[in-house]
Tab-separated table of C-alpha atoms in Angstrom:
chain	number	residue	atom	x	y	z
I	1	UNK	CA	12.775	-32.542	-5.973
I	2	UNK	CA	15.990	-30.516	-5.957
I	3	UNK	CA	17.098	-28.925	-2.672
I	4	UNK	CA	20.252	-27.353	-1.223
I	5	UNK	CA	21.885	-27.079	2.195
I	6	UNK	CA	23.721	-23.887	3.104
I	7	UNK	CA	26.001	-22.984	6.003
I	8	UNK	CA	27.486	-19.514	6.565
I	9	UNK	CA	29.658	-17.634	9.036
I	10	UNK	CA	28.903	-13.928	9.534
I	11	UNK	CA	30.708	-10.961	11.064
I	12	UNK	CA	30.057	-7.229	11.044
I	13	UNK	CA	28.853	-4.307	13.130
I	14	UNK	CA	25.829	-3.536	15.286
I	15	UNK	CA	24.831	0.067	14.561
I	16	UNK	CA	22.788	0.521	17.737
I	17	UNK	CA	25.411	-0.914	20.067
I	18	UNK	CA	28.275	0.664	18.059
I	19	UNK	CA	30.336	-2.513	18.317
I	20	UNK	CA	31.220	-5.693	16.455
I	21	UNK	CA	29.031	-8.784	16.174
I	22	UNK	CA	29.455	-12.300	14.803
I	23	UNK	CA	27.193	-15.260	14.133
I	24	UNK	CA	26.293	-18.271	12.026
I	25	UNK	CA	23.352	-19.298	9.854
I	26	UNK	CA	22.170	-22.548	8.274
I	27	UNK	CA	19.456	-22.822	5.639
I	28	UNK	CA	17.524	-25.153	3.375
I	29	UNK	CA	16.922	-23.804	-0.138
I	30	UNK	CA	14.422	-25.044	-2.724
I	31	UNK	CA	15.414	-23.942	-6.240
I	32	UNK	CA	12.486	-23.413	-8.590
I	33	UNK	CA	13.476	-25.289	-11.746
I	34	UNK	CA	10.490	-25.169	-14.031
I	35	UNK	CA	7.384	-26.357	-12.180
I	36	UNK	CA	5.723	-23.018	-12.918
I	37	UNK	CA	6.055	-20.727	-15.908
I	38	UNK	CA	7.050	-17.801	-13.714
I	39	UNK	CA	10.206	-19.722	-12.729
I	40	UNK	CA	11.510	-18.745	-16.156
I	41	UNK	CA	10.071	-15.233	-15.948
I	42	UNK	CA	12.105	-14.566	-12.788
I	43	UNK	CA	15.311	-16.313	-13.912
I	44	UNK	CA	15.028	-19.497	-11.799
I	45	UNK	CA	14.704	-18.044	-8.270
I	46	UNK	CA	14.849	-20.052	-5.041
I	47	UNK	CA	12.982	-20.040	-1.742
I	48	UNK	CA	14.742	-20.775	1.538
I	49	UNK	CA	14.248	-21.234	5.266
I	50	UNK	CA	17.042	-20.136	7.615
I	51	UNK	CA	17.941	-20.484	11.309
I	52	UNK	CA	20.758	-18.411	12.794
I	53	UNK	CA	22.119	-16.469	15.729
I	54	UNK	CA	24.526	-13.683	16.615
I	55	UNK	CA	26.547	-12.450	19.567
I	56	UNK	CA	27.329	-8.762	20.113
I	57	UNK	CA	30.963	-8.314	21.203
I	58	UNK	CA	32.064	-5.833	23.889
I	59	UNK	CA	28.621	-4.281	24.162
I	60	UNK	CA	27.181	-2.478	27.175
I	61	UNK	CA	23.709	-3.090	25.770
I	62	UNK	CA	21.690	-6.090	26.894
I	63	UNK	CA	20.629	-8.547	25.618
I	64	UNK	CA	23.729	-9.283	23.562
I	65	UNK	CA	22.682	-12.727	22.244
I	66	UNK	CA	19.862	-13.413	19.788
I	67	UNK	CA	18.604	-16.289	17.654
I	68	UNK	CA	16.258	-15.980	14.710
I	69	UNK	CA	14.458	-17.870	11.977
I	70	UNK	CA	12.901	-16.662	8.743
I	71	UNK	CA	11.855	-17.697	5.231
I	72	UNK	CA	13.483	-15.806	2.373
I	73	UNK	CA	13.460	-15.424	-1.392
I	74	UNK	CA	16.522	-15.348	-3.657
I	75	UNK	CA	16.097	-13.533	-6.958
I	76	UNK	CA	19.003	-14.178	-9.383
I	77	UNK	CA	20.082	-10.907	-10.971
I	78	UNK	CA	22.712	-12.960	-12.832
I	79	UNK	CA	22.268	-16.709	-13.344
I	80	UNK	CA	24.776	-18.798	-15.336
I	81	UNK	CA	25.996	-22.408	-14.978
I	82	UNK	CA	29.089	-21.125	-13.161
I	83	UNK	CA	27.748	-18.378	-10.887
I	84	UNK	CA	24.637	-16.611	-9.632
I	85	UNK	CA	24.256	-13.138	-8.122
I	86	UNK	CA	21.163	-13.115	-5.896
I	87	UNK	CA	19.070	-10.401	-4.305
I	88	UNK	CA	17.881	-11.806	-0.973
I	89	UNK	CA	14.815	-10.611	0.962
I	90	UNK	CA	13.192	-12.241	3.974
I	91	UNK	CA	11.127	-11.682	7.103
I	92	UNK	CA	10.725	-13.718	10.261
I	93	UNK	CA	11.003	-13.833	14.041
I	94	UNK	CA	13.890	-13.149	16.437
I	95	UNK	CA	14.269	-14.281	20.044
I	96	UNK	CA	16.390	-12.906	22.927
I	97	UNK	CA	17.170	-15.759	25.384
I	98	UNK	CA	18.054	-13.252	28.112
I	99	UNK	CA	15.202	-11.818	30.163
I	100	UNK	CA	15.537	-8.027	30.243
I	101	UNK	CA	12.665	-5.689	31.051
I	102	UNK	CA	14.341	-2.326	30.476
I	103	UNK	CA	17.710	-1.249	29.166
I	104	UNK	CA	19.429	1.197	31.563
I	105	UNK	CA	16.395	3.439	31.986
I	106	UNK	CA	17.632	6.379	34.058
I	107	UNK	CA	16.493	9.831	35.103
I	108	UNK	CA	18.975	12.682	35.318
I	109	UNK	CA	19.619	14.239	38.751
I	110	UNK	CA	18.578	17.650	37.428
I	111	UNK	CA	15.074	16.337	36.804
I	112	UNK	CA	15.073	16.624	33.016
I	113	UNK	CA	14.085	12.989	32.740
I	114	UNK	CA	16.457	12.160	29.894
I	115	UNK	CA	16.091	8.626	28.588
I	116	UNK	CA	19.536	7.095	28.229
I	117	UNK	CA	18.389	3.713	26.982
I	118	UNK	CA	16.788	2.413	23.823
I	119	UNK	CA	13.632	1.422	25.680
I	120	UNK	CA	11.830	-1.735	26.656
I	121	UNK	CA	13.031	-5.074	25.291
I	122	UNK	CA	10.640	-7.747	24.017
I	123	UNK	CA	11.962	-11.304	24.038
I	124	UNK	CA	10.241	-12.031	20.703
I	125	UNK	CA	10.755	-9.543	17.907
I	126	UNK	CA	9.957	-9.370	14.175
I	127	UNK	CA	12.980	-9.174	11.896
I	128	UNK	CA	13.793	-8.358	8.264
I	129	UNK	CA	16.670	-9.443	6.040
I	130	UNK	CA	18.097	-7.721	2.946
I	131	UNK	CA	21.253	-8.638	1.101
I	132	UNK	CA	23.267	-9.574	-1.963
I	133	UNK	CA	25.080	-12.877	-2.263
I	134	UNK	CA	27.044	-14.650	-4.963
I	135	UNK	CA	27.213	-18.416	-5.494
I	136	UNK	CA	30.168	-19.807	-7.464
I	137	UNK	CA	29.809	-23.448	-8.508
I	138	UNK	CA	32.982	-25.528	-8.429
I	139	UNK	CA	32.027	-26.921	-11.839
I	140	UNK	CA	29.679	-25.616	-14.503
I	141	UNK	CA	29.042	-29.001	-16.158
I	142	UNK	CA	25.666	-30.371	-15.098
I	143	UNK	CA	26.022	-33.849	-13.566
I	144	UNK	CA	29.618	-33.375	-12.416
I	145	UNK	CA	29.893	-34.101	-8.648
I	146	UNK	CA	31.828	-30.849	-8.181
I	147	UNK	CA	28.840	-28.967	-9.617
I	148	UNK	CA	26.903	-29.984	-6.508
I	149	UNK	CA	29.161	-27.741	-4.391
I	150	UNK	CA	29.280	-23.940	-4.413
I	151	UNK	CA	31.082	-21.193	-2.509
I	152	UNK	CA	28.732	-18.486	-1.238
I	153	UNK	CA	29.690	-14.985	-0.079
I	154	UNK	CA	28.097	-11.548	0.137
I	155	UNK	CA	26.665	-8.894	2.438
I	156	UNK	CA	23.465	-8.650	4.449
I	157	UNK	CA	21.548	-6.298	6.752
I	158	UNK	CA	19.388	-7.750	9.541
I	159	UNK	CA	16.854	-5.468	11.229
I	160	UNK	CA	15.339	-6.555	14.558
I	161	UNK	CA	12.350	-4.449	15.564
I	162	UNK	CA	11.470	-4.590	19.246
I	163	UNK	CA	7.749	-5.232	18.656
I	164	UNK	CA	6.976	-1.954	20.426
I	165	UNK	CA	5.265	1.077	18.898
I	166	UNK	CA	7.550	3.395	20.878
I	167	UNK	CA	10.122	5.270	18.771
I	168	UNK	CA	12.884	4.668	21.316
I	169	UNK	CA	12.466	0.910	21.377
I	170	UNK	CA	15.564	-1.229	20.980
I	171	UNK	CA	15.631	-1.749	17.223
I	172	UNK	CA	18.826	-3.564	16.301
I	173	UNK	CA	20.456	-3.024	12.896
I	174	UNK	CA	23.243	-5.462	11.997
I	175	UNK	CA	25.375	-5.209	8.853
I	176	UNK	CA	27.396	-8.342	8.097
I	177	UNK	CA	29.693	-9.914	5.574
I	178	UNK	CA	29.190	-13.647	5.101
I	179	UNK	CA	31.105	-16.619	3.739
I	180	UNK	CA	29.808	-20.166	3.396
I	181	UNK	CA	29.211	-23.256	1.281
I	182	UNK	CA	26.210	-24.788	-0.475
I	183	UNK	CA	25.660	-28.452	-1.237
I	184	UNK	CA	23.030	-29.929	-3.568
I	185	UNK	CA	22.645	-33.674	-2.841
I	186	UNK	CA	20.064	-34.255	-5.572
I	187	UNK	CA	20.417	-32.785	-9.071
I	188	UNK	CA	17.439	-34.502	-10.733
I	189	UNK	CA	15.301	-33.762	-12.648
I	190	UNK	CA	17.280	-31.884	-15.265
I	191	UNK	CA	15.755	-28.391	-15.734
I	192	UNK	CA	14.518	-27.789	-19.273
I	193	UNK	CA	14.479	-24.250	-20.589
I	194	UNK	CA	11.021	-23.080	-21.573
I	195	UNK	CA	9.830	-19.878	-23.168
I	196	UNK	CA	8.515	-17.593	-20.399
I	197	UNK	CA	5.434	-15.493	-20.679
I	198	UNK	CA	5.999	-11.864	-21.566
I	199	UNK	CA	5.665	-9.268	-18.817
I	200	UNK	CA	4.246	-5.997	-20.089
I	201	UNK	CA	6.381	-2.987	-19.215
I	202	UNK	CA	3.693	-0.356	-18.699
I	203	UNK	CA	3.728	2.502	-16.196
I	204	UNK	CA	1.297	1.924	-13.303
I	205	UNK	CA	-0.508	4.407	-11.067
I	206	UNK	CA	-1.018	3.455	-7.405
I	207	UNK	CA	-2.626	5.337	-4.505
I	208	UNK	CA	-3.084	4.096	-0.941
I	209	UNK	CA	-4.072	4.976	2.602
I	210	UNK	CA	-2.759	3.526	5.881
I	211	UNK	CA	-3.044	4.035	9.636
I	212	UNK	CA	-1.527	2.866	12.930
I	213	UNK	CA	-0.537	3.918	16.465
I	214	UNK	CA	2.760	5.122	17.944
I	215	UNK	CA	4.558	6.681	20.921
I	216	UNK	CA	7.493	9.095	21.074
I	217	UNK	CA	9.096	7.581	24.186
I	218	UNK	CA	8.509	5.135	27.027
I	219	UNK	CA	7.410	8.148	29.096
I	220	UNK	CA	4.136	8.022	27.142
I	221	UNK	CA	3.354	4.777	29.030
I	222	UNK	CA	-0.303	3.923	28.257
I	223	UNK	CA	-0.908	6.881	25.939
I	224	UNK	CA	-1.080	5.908	22.251
I	225	UNK	CA	-1.270	8.328	19.344
I	226	UNK	CA	-2.822	7.901	15.912
I	227	UNK	CA	-0.645	8.073	12.813
I	228	UNK	CA	-1.896	7.866	9.227
I	229	UNK	CA	-0.707	8.561	5.699
I	230	UNK	CA	-1.837	8.728	2.090
I	231	UNK	CA	0.426	8.331	-0.906
I	232	UNK	CA	0.390	8.144	-4.661
I	233	UNK	CA	3.012	7.294	-7.235
I	234	UNK	CA	3.895	6.265	-10.763
I	235	UNK	CA	5.880	3.032	-11.188
I	236	UNK	CA	7.670	1.704	-14.266
I	237	UNK	CA	9.018	-1.892	-14.485
I	238	UNK	CA	12.546	-2.000	-15.906
I	239	UNK	CA	12.834	-5.796	-15.575
I	240	UNK	CA	10.463	-8.649	-14.797
I	241	UNK	CA	11.196	-8.252	-11.070
I	242	UNK	CA	12.272	-4.620	-10.554
I	243	UNK	CA	10.473	-1.319	-10.930
I	244	UNK	CA	11.319	2.300	-10.190
I	245	UNK	CA	8.762	4.800	-8.943
I	246	UNK	CA	8.267	8.454	-8.105
I	247	UNK	CA	5.519	9.696	-5.817
I	248	UNK	CA	4.317	11.869	-2.942
I	249	UNK	CA	3.325	11.274	0.704
I	250	UNK	CA	1.143	13.115	3.191
I	251	UNK	CA	1.597	12.158	6.870
I	252	UNK	CA	-0.452	12.695	10.036
I	253	UNK	CA	0.926	11.943	13.518
I	254	UNK	CA	-0.997	12.867	16.667
I	255	UNK	CA	2.085	12.318	18.875
I	256	UNK	CA	3.514	15.779	18.135
I	257	UNK	CA	1.359	17.546	20.732
I	258	UNK	CA	3.319	19.700	23.157
I	259	UNK	CA	0.574	19.705	25.768
I	260	UNK	CA	0.596	15.903	26.170
I	261	UNK	CA	4.152	15.461	27.502
I	262	UNK	CA	6.302	17.801	29.538
I	263	UNK	CA	9.493	15.751	29.308
I	264	UNK	CA	11.017	14.678	26.031
I	265	UNK	CA	14.643	15.034	25.061
I	266	UNK	CA	14.080	15.697	21.368
I	267	UNK	CA	10.684	17.384	21.247
I	268	UNK	CA	10.488	19.498	24.399
I	269	UNK	CA	10.529	22.609	22.177
I	270	UNK	CA	6.901	21.846	21.205
I	271	UNK	CA	4.789	23.719	23.742
I	272	UNK	CA	1.496	24.179	21.866
I	273	UNK	CA	-1.204	21.941	20.488
I	274	UNK	CA	-1.424	23.042	16.850
I	275	UNK	CA	-2.952	20.907	14.110
I	276	UNK	CA	-0.186	21.851	11.676
I	277	UNK	CA	2.368	20.139	13.956
I	278	UNK	CA	0.685	16.835	13.153
I	279	UNK	CA	1.155	17.160	9.370
I	280	UNK	CA	4.118	16.438	7.102
I	281	UNK	CA	4.486	15.985	3.348
I	282	UNK	CA	7.244	14.684	1.123
I	283	UNK	CA	8.256	13.239	-2.231
I	284	UNK	CA	9.858	9.811	-2.579
I	285	UNK	CA	11.846	7.609	-4.946
I	286	UNK	CA	10.693	3.968	-4.868
I	287	UNK	CA	12.820	0.890	-5.502
I	288	UNK	CA	10.475	-2.108	-5.665
I	289	UNK	CA	11.097	-5.823	-6.020
I	290	UNK	CA	8.075	-7.543	-7.593
I	291	UNK	CA	7.089	-11.201	-7.929
I	292	UNK	CA	3.616	-11.904	-9.301
I	293	UNK	CA	1.143	-10.177	-6.928
I	294	UNK	CA	3.713	-9.345	-4.221
I	295	UNK	CA	5.778	-6.141	-3.964
I	296	UNK	CA	8.535	-5.334	-1.448
I	297	UNK	CA	10.374	-2.041	-1.679
I	298	UNK	CA	12.614	0.575	-0.109
I	299	UNK	CA	11.370	4.146	-0.581
I	300	UNK	CA	13.589	7.146	0.171
I	301	UNK	CA	11.918	10.540	0.547
I	302	UNK	CA	12.582	14.213	1.186
I	303	UNK	CA	10.265	16.393	3.256
I	304	UNK	CA	8.752	19.357	1.423
I	305	UNK	CA	6.629	20.342	4.441
I	306	UNK	CA	7.844	19.666	7.998
I	307	UNK	CA	6.790	22.179	10.687
I	308	UNK	CA	8.232	20.112	13.566
I	309	UNK	CA	12.008	20.314	13.167
I	310	UNK	CA	14.537	19.225	15.757
I	311	UNK	CA	16.649	21.993	17.351
I	312	UNK	CA	20.296	22.500	16.389
I	313	UNK	CA	21.602	20.848	19.573
I	314	UNK	CA	19.952	17.489	18.760
I	315	UNK	CA	22.224	14.948	17.093
I	316	UNK	CA	19.491	13.459	14.882
I	317	UNK	CA	18.466	16.789	13.355
I	318	UNK	CA	20.060	16.376	9.918
I	319	UNK	CA	18.358	13.218	8.736
I	320	UNK	CA	15.111	13.596	10.688
I	321	UNK	CA	14.420	17.161	9.542
I	322	UNK	CA	15.177	16.488	5.886
I	323	UNK	CA	14.629	12.863	4.850
I	324	UNK	CA	12.695	9.691	5.633
I	325	UNK	CA	12.707	6.064	4.514
I	326	UNK	CA	9.933	3.512	4.151
I	327	UNK	CA	9.962	-0.265	3.998
I	328	UNK	CA	6.859	-1.058	1.958
I	329	UNK	CA	5.047	-4.293	1.132
I	330	UNK	CA	2.007	-4.690	-1.106
I	331	UNK	CA	-0.095	-7.654	-2.142
I	332	UNK	CA	-2.573	-7.345	-4.994
I	333	UNK	CA	-5.849	-9.064	-4.086
I	334	UNK	CA	-7.553	-8.054	-7.364
I	335	UNK	CA	-6.406	-6.317	-10.522
I	336	UNK	CA	-7.274	-2.933	-9.007
I	337	UNK	CA	-7.031	-3.310	-5.208
I	338	UNK	CA	-4.178	-4.286	-2.895
I	339	UNK	CA	-3.382	-4.512	0.814
I	340	UNK	CA	-0.268	-2.730	2.032
I	341	UNK	CA	1.916	-2.237	5.105
I	342	UNK	CA	4.866	0.041	5.706
I	343	UNK	CA	7.431	0.989	8.345
I	344	UNK	CA	8.550	4.625	8.229
I	345	UNK	CA	11.906	5.495	9.742
I	346	UNK	CA	14.723	8.026	9.857
I	347	UNK	CA	17.759	5.876	9.129
I	348	UNK	CA	17.846	3.365	12.022
I	349	UNK	CA	15.135	4.985	14.187
I	350	UNK	CA	11.623	3.749	13.428
I	351	UNK	CA	8.904	6.399	13.641
I	352	UNK	CA	5.764	4.352	13.042
I	353	UNK	CA	4.201	1.362	11.295
I	354	UNK	CA	0.972	1.393	9.292
I	355	UNK	CA	-1.346	-0.972	7.444
I	356	UNK	CA	-4.044	-0.174	4.909
I	357	UNK	CA	-5.416	-0.574	1.393
I	358	UNK	CA	-4.702	0.843	-2.026
I	359	UNK	CA	-6.045	1.196	-5.554
I	360	UNK	CA	-4.020	0.688	-8.724
I	361	UNK	CA	-4.292	1.327	-12.443
I	362	UNK	CA	-1.760	-1.151	-13.912
I	363	UNK	CA	-2.232	0.088	-17.503
I	364	UNK	CA	-1.999	3.800	-16.706
I	365	UNK	CA	0.908	4.302	-19.119
I	366	UNK	CA	-0.949	2.905	-22.113
I	367	UNK	CA	-3.980	5.061	-21.331
I	368	UNK	CA	-1.851	8.200	-21.268
I	369	UNK	CA	-0.272	7.395	-24.640
I	370	UNK	CA	-3.658	6.820	-26.271
I	371	UNK	CA	-6.578	7.760	-23.981
I	372	UNK	CA	-9.138	6.759	-26.655
I	373	UNK	CA	-7.659	3.325	-27.378
I	374	UNK	CA	-10.431	1.526	-25.497
I	375	UNK	CA	-13.314	3.509	-27.013
I	376	UNK	CA	-15.210	1.670	-29.734
I	377	UNK	CA	-16.571	3.609	-32.719
I	378	UNK	CA	-19.182	2.381	-35.165
I	379	UNK	CA	-18.067	2.100	-38.745
I	380	UNK	CA	-18.984	4.950	-41.086
I	381	UNK	CA	-22.066	4.502	-43.230
I	382	UNK	CA	-20.939	5.869	-46.577
I	383	UNK	CA	-24.475	5.916	-47.910
I	384	UNK	CA	-25.436	8.235	-45.105
I	385	UNK	CA	-22.623	10.605	-45.970
I	386	UNK	CA	-23.337	10.528	-49.693
I	387	UNK	CA	-24.219	13.927	-51.204
I	388	UNK	CA	-26.390	13.936	-54.310
């Protein structure tokens, strides 16, 4: 079995703390070199398991130290004997060694109750990883000892969600540049190129429904509000592992009720309980990474209906009133049905998370081109049509 060791140093910025951060990461990678046919379909990808940590420099926010571990998947956009350009995606668990219950939760002297912190801190937190990295082998000749070594560099974004359903939870977003080395101690067996199966490039139709719970701030305490959404879209695969989609969303969020909370920095302009305040709608562009039955994507949308808009004096008004983003995962359990989960946010501020189910028509494009292609007709009986 072929495996690789990787060590990297990282440095970058922490968007939430508005300061610099640095860290290290080590990983074990298992290149997929032909055990399955889809190894060839997806250009010899690799699976990895990483352990790392970071330290936030000159930050007033606590905790400033975190460690994390996660499995990840490297998809080679470019793969040659000399170099590989990989798209990296992963998800795992983060841990804050410091014990912190709340982050500078204060109430203004004038009684407005402004929340100056990012909310409650959980010691264990889910995390996501997205990035691009390039591996340059020191030799391209297979079997050369220098070919076992590679220089690795690239960029990565780590997102640490605070495991709270409150919008003002401490969700850390770290952008880093990284530089490291990879070593492959075992280069046997020699991978043999095989002809991969063909992946049909047909437009698919997918519709889904999801639900969850959320809070606007820690002032909501034990009050939880229902959020739900339905969506539909058309998706076209441009490569074996990438597809582009266009669709529409309809959102429901019970948290936007002005009678439920008297103090809220951003939404204190809502004074009535109207059903229309709970509804939003938008259109989105989907960028999806697909491997077999699994889909992971980043969807960027624009609101076409949004009755609850932030006032002009709120800093977040521009991106929260106009656009939204979604981190979406899907897993197809049958040809037609799939389970799905998504996190909806406005840039770095998470609004809510949802889970649900969906229905798909993978061959929608071929049906549109020829809707009668699957209808069978009996052959003509020429004797029956004969005219004496």
